[in-house]
Amino acid sequence: MGVDGAGQERLGNAFRMGWANAGKPVDGWPDEMVLRALVVRAKQDWPDLELDDEHFLRTVGHKASLSGPADVPQWLQSLQIGDLYLATGCAGGNERALGLFEQHFGPELNKLVARFRNQRYSREDMLQTWRERVLVADSDGKVRIAEYSGRGKLKNWVRVCSLRLFIDLYRKTKSQSDEVLPFSDWDW
């Protein structure tokens, strides 16, 4: 989309729609140039990823309304906007975004899996469970990665999310293996 008046107006309207969906009023809106610069900054981080600008700014508007910042333009500048751009694409099921996510965060996930892998869950099982819980919509249609706010680095969010999931899997496995075996099954 070019930087024409109609295009910029659409960006502002998209941001306001995202905010309105949260049902909170706002005093003042970010200027159209700020929104355009935000989109440009996001795309610089992921040049191979093309998301709809309006959809992305509705997401950003919604995140802003949930945070309730006093100074919206300053809040926007503090975002990890490139990370939020990628997460928005993943939450929407964009194949390119999911591929970039795997490429960028896969090595970190593999390191975490190596720490928690056990006899019950293979590396592939753990990674698949992670993908299903974080990148795929649940029964309510919610995709967990959509919870990422953009306030911190996505890498840290992924790490925390992964640790929680893998610890839960480890505990589940441990509690199932804590059953007392009959004497005949003990290895003397």
XYZ file of C-alpha atoms in Angstrom:
188
model
C 0.000 0.000 0.000
C 1.377 3.431 -0.871
C 1.621 6.326 1.514
C -1.377 8.161 0.169
C -3.970 9.932 2.310
C -6.562 7.184 1.922
C -4.018 4.510 2.846
C -2.928 6.404 5.923
C -6.521 6.991 6.948
C -7.131 3.244 6.685
C -4.193 2.612 9.014
C -5.582 4.990 11.620
C -9.033 3.458 11.303
C -7.580 -0.043 11.661
C -5.739 0.947 14.846
C -8.902 2.547 16.254
C -10.951 -0.549 15.371
C -8.521 -2.717 17.323
C -8.807 -0.368 20.254
C -12.602 -0.177 19.991
C -12.897 -3.950 20.077
C -11.499 -3.847 23.610
C -14.167 -1.340 24.645
C -11.847 1.244 26.248
C -11.865 4.944 25.366
C -8.656 6.740 24.423
C -7.552 10.341 24.707
C -5.851 11.145 21.413
C -4.718 8.787 18.683
C -1.312 8.164 17.199
C -0.671 10.228 14.141
C -0.903 8.481 10.769
C 2.825 8.967 10.161
C 3.596 7.185 13.442
C 1.473 4.227 12.361
C 3.082 4.076 8.913
C 6.558 4.214 10.517
C 5.519 1.425 12.878
C 4.523 -0.819 9.965
C 7.730 0.000 8.103
C 9.799 -0.814 11.207
C 8.004 -4.143 11.644
C 8.577 -5.097 8.022
C 12.269 -4.221 8.254
C 12.700 -6.931 10.877
C 10.928 -9.523 8.692
C 11.360 -8.425 5.068
C 10.260 -11.829 3.759
C 6.940 -11.659 5.612
C 3.982 -9.788 4.156
C 0.996 -9.264 6.442
C -2.005 -7.070 5.838
C -1.120 -3.657 7.348
C -4.659 -3.033 8.547
C -4.960 -6.403 10.264
C -1.605 -5.849 11.940
C -2.591 -2.393 13.198
C -5.926 -3.712 14.511
C -3.856 -6.181 16.529
C -1.546 -3.415 17.760
C -4.561 -1.252 18.635
C -6.055 -4.095 20.627
C -2.767 -4.688 22.485
C -2.570 -0.961 23.252
C -6.100 -0.912 24.654
C -5.323 -3.856 26.932
C -2.233 -2.091 28.296
C -4.042 1.232 28.676
C -0.973 3.437 28.167
C -1.223 7.121 29.066
C 0.896 8.081 26.059
C -0.044 5.821 23.142
C 2.629 7.073 20.664
C 5.364 6.568 23.272
C 3.957 3.118 24.110
C 4.022 2.225 20.413
C 7.683 3.201 20.159
C 8.541 0.938 23.109
C 7.117 -2.192 21.466
C 9.213 -5.007 20.050
C 7.286 -4.297 16.873
C 9.089 -6.766 14.636
C 8.462 -9.557 17.128
C 4.792 -8.565 17.363
C 4.590 -8.582 13.557
C 5.899 -12.162 13.418
C 3.645 -13.300 16.286
C 0.635 -11.723 14.568
C 1.413 -13.665 11.418
C 1.811 -16.906 13.376
C -1.441 -16.331 15.273
C -3.194 -15.859 11.941
C -1.778 -19.118 10.579
C 0.379 -17.404 7.957
C 2.559 -20.196 6.528
C 5.494 -17.881 5.858
C 5.348 -16.511 9.419
C 5.247 -20.028 10.840
C 8.235 -21.015 8.706
C 10.218 -17.965 9.814
C 9.270 -18.671 13.412
C 10.563 -22.251 13.130
C 13.732 -21.069 11.439
C 14.400 -18.341 13.979
C 13.266 -20.005 17.225
C 13.734 -23.694 16.377
C 17.321 -23.890 17.684
C 16.255 -22.435 21.052
C 13.319 -24.841 21.283
C 15.607 -27.764 20.476
C 17.962 -26.777 23.315
C 15.063 -26.636 25.757
C 13.699 -29.972 24.551
C 17.119 -31.556 25.113
C 16.976 -30.486 28.754
C 13.555 -32.035 29.375
C 13.364 -34.976 27.000
C 12.710 -38.283 28.691
C 11.788 -41.857 27.858
C 8.096 -41.115 27.526
C 8.326 -38.146 25.130
C 10.632 -38.040 22.142
C 12.110 -34.804 20.862
C 9.567 -34.775 18.029
C 6.656 -35.428 20.425
C 7.695 -32.550 22.655
C 8.114 -30.140 19.753
C 4.777 -31.193 18.282
C 3.054 -30.721 21.643
C 4.636 -27.271 21.882
C 3.411 -26.323 18.394
C -0.095 -27.567 19.130
C -0.312 -25.623 22.380
C 1.260 -22.393 21.143
C 0.747 -22.082 17.383
C -2.562 -23.889 16.790
C -6.012 -22.701 17.852
C -7.490 -24.484 20.850
C -11.110 -25.628 21.117
C -12.170 -22.024 21.832
C -10.392 -20.799 18.688
C -7.624 -19.067 20.668
C -4.018 -19.270 19.542
C -1.683 -18.881 22.485
C 0.959 -16.906 20.603
C -1.706 -14.208 20.148
C -1.228 -13.511 23.870
C 2.242 -12.139 23.179
C 1.954 -8.403 23.912
C 5.044 -7.062 22.183
C 6.271 -5.548 25.443
C 9.283 -7.853 25.755
C 11.333 -9.850 23.309
C 9.484 -12.721 21.636
C 12.518 -14.930 22.289
C 11.980 -14.517 26.044
C 8.236 -15.151 25.737
C 8.953 -18.345 23.771
C 11.495 -19.466 26.361
C 9.136 -18.931 29.308
C 6.215 -20.534 27.495
C 8.396 -23.512 26.554
C 9.798 -23.978 30.033
C 6.314 -23.988 31.538
C 5.059 -26.531 29.021
C 8.098 -28.804 29.289
C 8.060 -28.683 33.096
C 4.375 -29.659 33.005
C 5.187 -32.573 30.688
C 8.069 -33.611 32.934
C 5.864 -33.508 36.043
C 3.144 -35.472 34.282
C 5.658 -38.132 33.282
C 7.217 -38.187 36.736
C 3.875 -38.571 38.501
C 2.969 -41.446 36.193
C 6.299 -43.155 36.778
C 6.142 -42.755 40.567
C 3.818 -45.743 40.819
C 5.216 -48.414 43.097
C 6.218 -51.509 41.191
C 5.542 -54.969 42.603
C 8.646 -56.660 44.077
C 8.827 -59.007 41.110
C 9.361 -56.039 38.770
C 12.201 -54.499 40.759
C 15.651 -54.677 39.274
C 17.837 -56.034 42.102
